[in-house]
PDB file of C-alpha atoms in Angstrom:
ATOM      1  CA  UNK B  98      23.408  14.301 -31.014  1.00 52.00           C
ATOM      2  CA  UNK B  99      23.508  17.615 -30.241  1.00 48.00           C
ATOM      3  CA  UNK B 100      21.350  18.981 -33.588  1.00 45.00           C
ATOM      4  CA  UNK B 101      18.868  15.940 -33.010  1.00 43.00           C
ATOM      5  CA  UNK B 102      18.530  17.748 -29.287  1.00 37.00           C
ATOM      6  CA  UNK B 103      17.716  20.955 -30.605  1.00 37.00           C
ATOM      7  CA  UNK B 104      15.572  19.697 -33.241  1.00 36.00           C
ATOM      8  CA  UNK B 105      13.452  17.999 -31.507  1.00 36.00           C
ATOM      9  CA  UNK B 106      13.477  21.020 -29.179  1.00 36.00           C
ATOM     10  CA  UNK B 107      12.115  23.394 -31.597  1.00 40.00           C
ATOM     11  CA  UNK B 108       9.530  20.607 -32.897  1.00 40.00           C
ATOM     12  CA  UNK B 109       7.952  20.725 -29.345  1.00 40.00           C
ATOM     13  CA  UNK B 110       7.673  24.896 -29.325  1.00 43.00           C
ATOM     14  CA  UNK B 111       6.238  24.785 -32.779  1.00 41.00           C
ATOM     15  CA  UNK B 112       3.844  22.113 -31.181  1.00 40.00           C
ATOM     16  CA  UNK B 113       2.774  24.315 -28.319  1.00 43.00           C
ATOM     17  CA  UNK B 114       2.191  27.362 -30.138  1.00 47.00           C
ATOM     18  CA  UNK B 115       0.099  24.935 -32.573  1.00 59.00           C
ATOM     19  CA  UNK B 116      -1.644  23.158 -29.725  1.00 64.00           C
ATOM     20  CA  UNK B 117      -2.674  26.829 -28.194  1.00 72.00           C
ATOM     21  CA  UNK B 118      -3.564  28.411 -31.163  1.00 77.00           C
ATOM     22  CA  UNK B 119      -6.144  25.269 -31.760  1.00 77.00           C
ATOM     23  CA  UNK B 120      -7.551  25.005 -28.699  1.00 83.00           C
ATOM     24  CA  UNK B 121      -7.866  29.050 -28.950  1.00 85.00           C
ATOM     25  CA  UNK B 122      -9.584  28.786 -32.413  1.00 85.00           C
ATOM     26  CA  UNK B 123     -12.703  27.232 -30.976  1.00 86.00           C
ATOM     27  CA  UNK B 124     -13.422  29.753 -28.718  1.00 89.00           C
ATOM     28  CA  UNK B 125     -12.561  32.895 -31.098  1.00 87.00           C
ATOM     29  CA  UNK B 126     -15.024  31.615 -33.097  1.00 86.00           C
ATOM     30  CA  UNK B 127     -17.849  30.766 -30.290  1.00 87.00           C
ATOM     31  CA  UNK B 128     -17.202  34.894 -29.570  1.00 87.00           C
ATOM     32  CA  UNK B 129     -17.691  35.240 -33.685  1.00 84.00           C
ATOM     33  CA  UNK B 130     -21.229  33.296 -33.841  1.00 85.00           C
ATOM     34  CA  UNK B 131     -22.120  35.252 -30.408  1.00 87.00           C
ATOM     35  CA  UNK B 132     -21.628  38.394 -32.513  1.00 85.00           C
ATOM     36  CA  UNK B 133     -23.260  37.659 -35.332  1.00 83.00           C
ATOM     37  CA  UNK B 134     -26.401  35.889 -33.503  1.00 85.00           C
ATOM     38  CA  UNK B 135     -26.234  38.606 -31.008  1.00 85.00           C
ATOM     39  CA  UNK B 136     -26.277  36.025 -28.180  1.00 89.00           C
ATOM     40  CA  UNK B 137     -25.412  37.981 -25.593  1.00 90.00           C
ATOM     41  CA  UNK B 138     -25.142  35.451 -22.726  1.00 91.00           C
ATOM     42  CA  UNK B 139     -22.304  33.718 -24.867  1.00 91.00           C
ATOM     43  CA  UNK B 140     -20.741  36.951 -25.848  1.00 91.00           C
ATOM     44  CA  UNK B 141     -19.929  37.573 -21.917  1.00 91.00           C
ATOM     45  CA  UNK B 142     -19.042  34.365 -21.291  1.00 92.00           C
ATOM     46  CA  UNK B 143     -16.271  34.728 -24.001  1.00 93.00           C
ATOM     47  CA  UNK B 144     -14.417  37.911 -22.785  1.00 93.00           C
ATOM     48  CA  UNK B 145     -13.098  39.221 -19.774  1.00 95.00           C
ATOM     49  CA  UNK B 146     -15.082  42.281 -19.332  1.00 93.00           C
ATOM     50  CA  UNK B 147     -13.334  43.530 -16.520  1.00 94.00           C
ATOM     51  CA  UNK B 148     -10.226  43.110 -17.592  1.00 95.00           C
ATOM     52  CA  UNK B 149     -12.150  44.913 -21.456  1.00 94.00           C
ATOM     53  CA  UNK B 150     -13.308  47.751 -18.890  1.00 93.00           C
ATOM     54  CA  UNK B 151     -10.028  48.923 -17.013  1.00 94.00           C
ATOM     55  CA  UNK B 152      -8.035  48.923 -19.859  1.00 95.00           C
ATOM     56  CA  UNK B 153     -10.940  51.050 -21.639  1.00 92.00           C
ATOM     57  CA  UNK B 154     -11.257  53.300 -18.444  1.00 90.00           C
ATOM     58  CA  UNK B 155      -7.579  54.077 -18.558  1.00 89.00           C
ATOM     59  CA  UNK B 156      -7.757  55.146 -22.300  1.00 91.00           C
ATOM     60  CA  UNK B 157     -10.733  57.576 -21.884  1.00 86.00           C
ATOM     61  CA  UNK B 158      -9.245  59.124 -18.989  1.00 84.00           C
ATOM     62  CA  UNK B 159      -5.898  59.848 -20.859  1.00 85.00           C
ATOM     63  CA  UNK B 160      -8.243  61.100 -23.842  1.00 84.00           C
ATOM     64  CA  UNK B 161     -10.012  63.213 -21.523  1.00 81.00           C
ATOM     65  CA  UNK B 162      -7.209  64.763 -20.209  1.00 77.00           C
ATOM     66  CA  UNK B 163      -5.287  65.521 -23.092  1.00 81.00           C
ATOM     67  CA  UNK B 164      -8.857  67.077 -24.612  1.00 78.00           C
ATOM     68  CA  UNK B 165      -9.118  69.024 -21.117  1.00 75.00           C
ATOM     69  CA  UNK B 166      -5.088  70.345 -21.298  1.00 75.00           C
ATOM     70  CA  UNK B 167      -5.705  71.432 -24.473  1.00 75.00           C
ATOM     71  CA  UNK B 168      -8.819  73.802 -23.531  1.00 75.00           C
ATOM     72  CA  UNK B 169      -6.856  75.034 -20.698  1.00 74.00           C
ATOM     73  CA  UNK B 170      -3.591  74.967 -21.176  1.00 69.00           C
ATOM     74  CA  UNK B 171      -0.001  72.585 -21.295  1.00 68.00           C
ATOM     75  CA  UNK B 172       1.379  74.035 -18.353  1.00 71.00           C
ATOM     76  CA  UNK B 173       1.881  72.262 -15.256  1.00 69.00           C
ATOM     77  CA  UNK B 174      -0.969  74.481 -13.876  1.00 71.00           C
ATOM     78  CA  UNK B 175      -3.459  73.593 -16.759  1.00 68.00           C
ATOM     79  CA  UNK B 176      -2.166  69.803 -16.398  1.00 70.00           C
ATOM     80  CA  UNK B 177      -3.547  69.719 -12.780  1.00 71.00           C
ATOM     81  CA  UNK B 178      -6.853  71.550 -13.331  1.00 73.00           C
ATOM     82  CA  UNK B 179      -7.380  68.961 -16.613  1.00 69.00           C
ATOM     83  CA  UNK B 180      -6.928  65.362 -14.341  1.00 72.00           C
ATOM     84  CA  UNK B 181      -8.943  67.523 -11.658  1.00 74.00           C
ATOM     85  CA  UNK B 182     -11.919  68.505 -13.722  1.00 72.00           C
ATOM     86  CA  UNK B 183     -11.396  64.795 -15.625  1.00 71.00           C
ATOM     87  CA  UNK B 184     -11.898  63.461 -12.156  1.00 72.00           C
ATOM     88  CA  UNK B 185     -15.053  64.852 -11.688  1.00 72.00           C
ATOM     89  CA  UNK B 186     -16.273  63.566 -14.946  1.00 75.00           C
ATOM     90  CA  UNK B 187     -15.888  59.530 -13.930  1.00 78.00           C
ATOM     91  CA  UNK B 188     -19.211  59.201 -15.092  1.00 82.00           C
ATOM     92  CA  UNK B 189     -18.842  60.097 -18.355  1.00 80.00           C
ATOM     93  CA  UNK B 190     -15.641  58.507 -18.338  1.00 81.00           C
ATOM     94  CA  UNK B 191     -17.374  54.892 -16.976  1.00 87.00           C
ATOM     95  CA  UNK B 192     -20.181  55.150 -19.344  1.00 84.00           C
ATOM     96  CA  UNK B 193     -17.518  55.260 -22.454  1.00 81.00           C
ATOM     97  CA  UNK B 194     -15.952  52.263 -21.120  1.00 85.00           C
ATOM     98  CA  UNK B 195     -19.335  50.567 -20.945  1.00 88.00           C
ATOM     99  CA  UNK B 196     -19.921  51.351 -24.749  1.00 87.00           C
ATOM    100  CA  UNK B 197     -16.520  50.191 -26.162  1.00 85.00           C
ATOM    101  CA  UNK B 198     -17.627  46.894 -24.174  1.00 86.00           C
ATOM    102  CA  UNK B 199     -20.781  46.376 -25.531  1.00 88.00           C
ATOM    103  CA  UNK B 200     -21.698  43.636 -28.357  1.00 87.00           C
ATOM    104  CA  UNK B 201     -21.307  46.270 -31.049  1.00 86.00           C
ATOM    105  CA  UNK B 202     -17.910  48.040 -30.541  1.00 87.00           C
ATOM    106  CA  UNK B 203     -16.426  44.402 -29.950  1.00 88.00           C
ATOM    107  CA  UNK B 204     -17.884  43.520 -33.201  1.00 86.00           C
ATOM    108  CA  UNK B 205     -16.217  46.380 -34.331  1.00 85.00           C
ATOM    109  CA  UNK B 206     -12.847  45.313 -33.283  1.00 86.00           C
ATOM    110  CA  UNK B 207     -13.466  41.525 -34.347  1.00 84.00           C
ATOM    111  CA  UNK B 208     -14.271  43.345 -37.926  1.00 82.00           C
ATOM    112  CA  UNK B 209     -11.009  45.422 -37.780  1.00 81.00           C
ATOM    113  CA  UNK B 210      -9.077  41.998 -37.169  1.00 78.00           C
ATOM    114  CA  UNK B 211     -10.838  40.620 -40.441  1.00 75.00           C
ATOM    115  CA  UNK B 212     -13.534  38.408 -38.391  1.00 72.00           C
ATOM    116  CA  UNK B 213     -16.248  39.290 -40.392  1.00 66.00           C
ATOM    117  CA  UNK B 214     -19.839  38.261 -39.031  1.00 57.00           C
ATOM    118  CA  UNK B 215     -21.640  39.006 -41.974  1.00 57.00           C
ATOM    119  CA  UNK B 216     -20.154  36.954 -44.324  1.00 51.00           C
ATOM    120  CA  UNK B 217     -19.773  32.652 -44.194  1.00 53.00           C
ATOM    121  CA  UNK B 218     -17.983  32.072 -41.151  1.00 57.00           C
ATOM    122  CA  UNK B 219     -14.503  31.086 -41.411  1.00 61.00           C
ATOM    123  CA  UNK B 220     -13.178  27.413 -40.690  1.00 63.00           C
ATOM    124  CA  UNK B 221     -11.488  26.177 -37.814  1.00 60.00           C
ATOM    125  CA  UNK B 222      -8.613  26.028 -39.694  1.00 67.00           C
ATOM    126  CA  UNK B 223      -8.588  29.180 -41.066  1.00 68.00           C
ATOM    127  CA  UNK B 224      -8.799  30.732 -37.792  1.00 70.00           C
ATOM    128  CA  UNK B 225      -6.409  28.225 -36.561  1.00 74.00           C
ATOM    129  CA  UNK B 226      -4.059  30.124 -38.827  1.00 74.00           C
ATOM    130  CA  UNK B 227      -4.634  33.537 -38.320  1.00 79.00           C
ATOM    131  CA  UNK B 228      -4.388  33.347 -34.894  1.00 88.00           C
ATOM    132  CA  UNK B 229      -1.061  34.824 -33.607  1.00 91.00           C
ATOM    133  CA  UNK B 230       0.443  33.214 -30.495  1.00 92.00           C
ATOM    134  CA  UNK B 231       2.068  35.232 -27.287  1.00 90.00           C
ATOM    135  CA  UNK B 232       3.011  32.532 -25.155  1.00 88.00           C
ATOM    136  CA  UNK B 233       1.268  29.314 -24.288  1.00 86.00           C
ATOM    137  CA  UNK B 234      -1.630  31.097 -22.725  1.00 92.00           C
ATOM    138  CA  UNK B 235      -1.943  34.282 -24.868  1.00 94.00           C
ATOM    139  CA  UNK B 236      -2.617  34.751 -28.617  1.00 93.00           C
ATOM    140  CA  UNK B 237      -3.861  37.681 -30.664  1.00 91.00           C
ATOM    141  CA  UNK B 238      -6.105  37.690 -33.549  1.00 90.00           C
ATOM    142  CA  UNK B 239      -3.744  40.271 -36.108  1.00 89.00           C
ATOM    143  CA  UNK B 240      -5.437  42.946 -39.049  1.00 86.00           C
ATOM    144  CA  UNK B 241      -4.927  40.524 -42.156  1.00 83.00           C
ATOM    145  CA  UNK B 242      -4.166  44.217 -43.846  1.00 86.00           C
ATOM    146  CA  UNK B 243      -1.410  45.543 -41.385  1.00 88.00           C
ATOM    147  CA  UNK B 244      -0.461  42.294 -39.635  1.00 88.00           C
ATOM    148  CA  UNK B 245      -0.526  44.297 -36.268  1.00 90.00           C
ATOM    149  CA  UNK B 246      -2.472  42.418 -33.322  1.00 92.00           C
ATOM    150  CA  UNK B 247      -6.217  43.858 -32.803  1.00 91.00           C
ATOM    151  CA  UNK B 248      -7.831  41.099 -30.470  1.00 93.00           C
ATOM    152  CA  UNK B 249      -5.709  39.149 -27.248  1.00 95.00           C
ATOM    153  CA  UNK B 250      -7.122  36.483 -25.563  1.00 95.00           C
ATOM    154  CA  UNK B 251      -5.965  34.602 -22.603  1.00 95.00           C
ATOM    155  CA  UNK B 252      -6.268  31.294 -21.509  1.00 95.00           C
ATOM    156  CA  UNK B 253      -8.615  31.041 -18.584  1.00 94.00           C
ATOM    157  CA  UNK B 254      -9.852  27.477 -16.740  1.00 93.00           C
ATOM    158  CA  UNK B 255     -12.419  27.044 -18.959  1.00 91.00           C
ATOM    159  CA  UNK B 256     -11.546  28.741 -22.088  1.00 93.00           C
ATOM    160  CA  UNK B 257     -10.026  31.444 -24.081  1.00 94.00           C
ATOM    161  CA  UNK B 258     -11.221  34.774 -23.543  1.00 95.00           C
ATOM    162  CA  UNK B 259     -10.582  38.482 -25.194  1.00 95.00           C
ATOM    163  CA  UNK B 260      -9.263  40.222 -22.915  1.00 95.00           C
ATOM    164  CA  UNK B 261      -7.615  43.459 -24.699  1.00 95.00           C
ATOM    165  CA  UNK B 262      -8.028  45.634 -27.700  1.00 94.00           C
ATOM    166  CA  UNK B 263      -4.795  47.276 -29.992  1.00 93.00           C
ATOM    167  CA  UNK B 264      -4.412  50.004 -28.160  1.00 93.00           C
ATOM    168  CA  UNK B 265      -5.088  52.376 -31.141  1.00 92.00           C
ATOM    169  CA  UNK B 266      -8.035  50.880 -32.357  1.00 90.00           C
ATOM    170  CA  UNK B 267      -9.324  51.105 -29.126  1.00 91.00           C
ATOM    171  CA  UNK B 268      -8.032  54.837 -28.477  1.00 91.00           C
ATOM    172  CA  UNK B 269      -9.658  55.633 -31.956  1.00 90.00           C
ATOM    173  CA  UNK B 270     -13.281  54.380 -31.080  1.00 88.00           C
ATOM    174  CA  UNK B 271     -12.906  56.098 -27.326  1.00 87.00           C
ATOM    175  CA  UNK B 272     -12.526  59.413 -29.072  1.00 87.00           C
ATOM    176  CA  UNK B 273     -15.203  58.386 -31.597  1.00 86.00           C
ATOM    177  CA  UNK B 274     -17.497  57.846 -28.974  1.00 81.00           C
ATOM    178  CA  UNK B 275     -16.104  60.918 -27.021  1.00 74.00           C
ATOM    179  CA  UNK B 276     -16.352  63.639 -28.925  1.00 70.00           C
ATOM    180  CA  UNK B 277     -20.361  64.658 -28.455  1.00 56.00           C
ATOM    181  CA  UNK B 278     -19.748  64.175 -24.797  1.00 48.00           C
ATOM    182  CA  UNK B 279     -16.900  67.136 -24.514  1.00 44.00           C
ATOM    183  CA  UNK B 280     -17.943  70.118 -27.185  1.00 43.00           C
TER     184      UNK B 280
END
């Protein structure tokens, strides 16, 4: 009785995590087709930019310190005059947050996760499978090369959204995008 318990236990998790990463598929690829037609009204109706935003704020500010401590110096001394003079550079710092978020860099990052717009779009199915799920309201689209999560959406009223980038990927294009603005 006791194995029939647990089996039918672990039939319902598998169940969940099936039934979310379904009902997530439709939406990852509504974000797909939004990218590729360049729909832009869809496109922000599919992510979180807010939530896209802070976590892109936090990462150029670390990036802009750690370029800063390095032109001044490691100590605790240089440490305090980098975050000070990164302070004073919140614009710069808000307008590369603004770029990661913008239909092109997210295209990027749907790319990197092996969402490619170019080419015939994949099937329901097929994103059905390659979706990775967290918990019942989070799943992450993974790099088909590496297997590591690029993409997480959340479950919101409506629908899924993305609402975070691998943090490497999205430290890599911050400095990308950084570099002319600190030389």
């Amino acid at each position: 009785m006791k194995k029939i318990a647990l089996l039918l236990l672990t039939f319902t998790f598998a169940s969940c995590a099936t039934i979310a990463r379904h009902e997530a598929s439709a939406d990852v690829l509504a974000l797909v087709n939004a990218l590729r037609d360049r729909n832009l009204y869809e496109i922000e109706a599919r992510i979180d930019k807010n939530s896209l935003k802070y976590q892109a704020l936090n990462i150029a500010r670390e990036i802009l310190i750690e370029e800063a401590s390095q032109r001044i110096g490691h100590g605790l001394g240089g440490q305090i005059a980098a975050v000070a003079a990164v302070d004073l550079l919140n614009p710069v710092i808000e307008s590369l947050a603004e770029r990661v978020v913008e239909p092109d860099a997210i295209a990027f990052f749907a790319r990197q996760a092996g969402l490619q717009q170019q080419t015939a779009m994949p099937s329901r199915m097929e994103t059905t499978i390659a979706i990775r799920p967290i918990d019942n309201n989070r799943v992450c689209i993974p790099n088909p090369q590496n297997n590591r999560c690029v993409l997480y959406f959340n479950k919101f009223p409506d629908r899924w959204k993305l609402v975070a980038i691998d943090e490497a990927e999205l430290r890599a294009k911050i400095r990308a995008l950084s570099r002319p603005n600190i030389r």
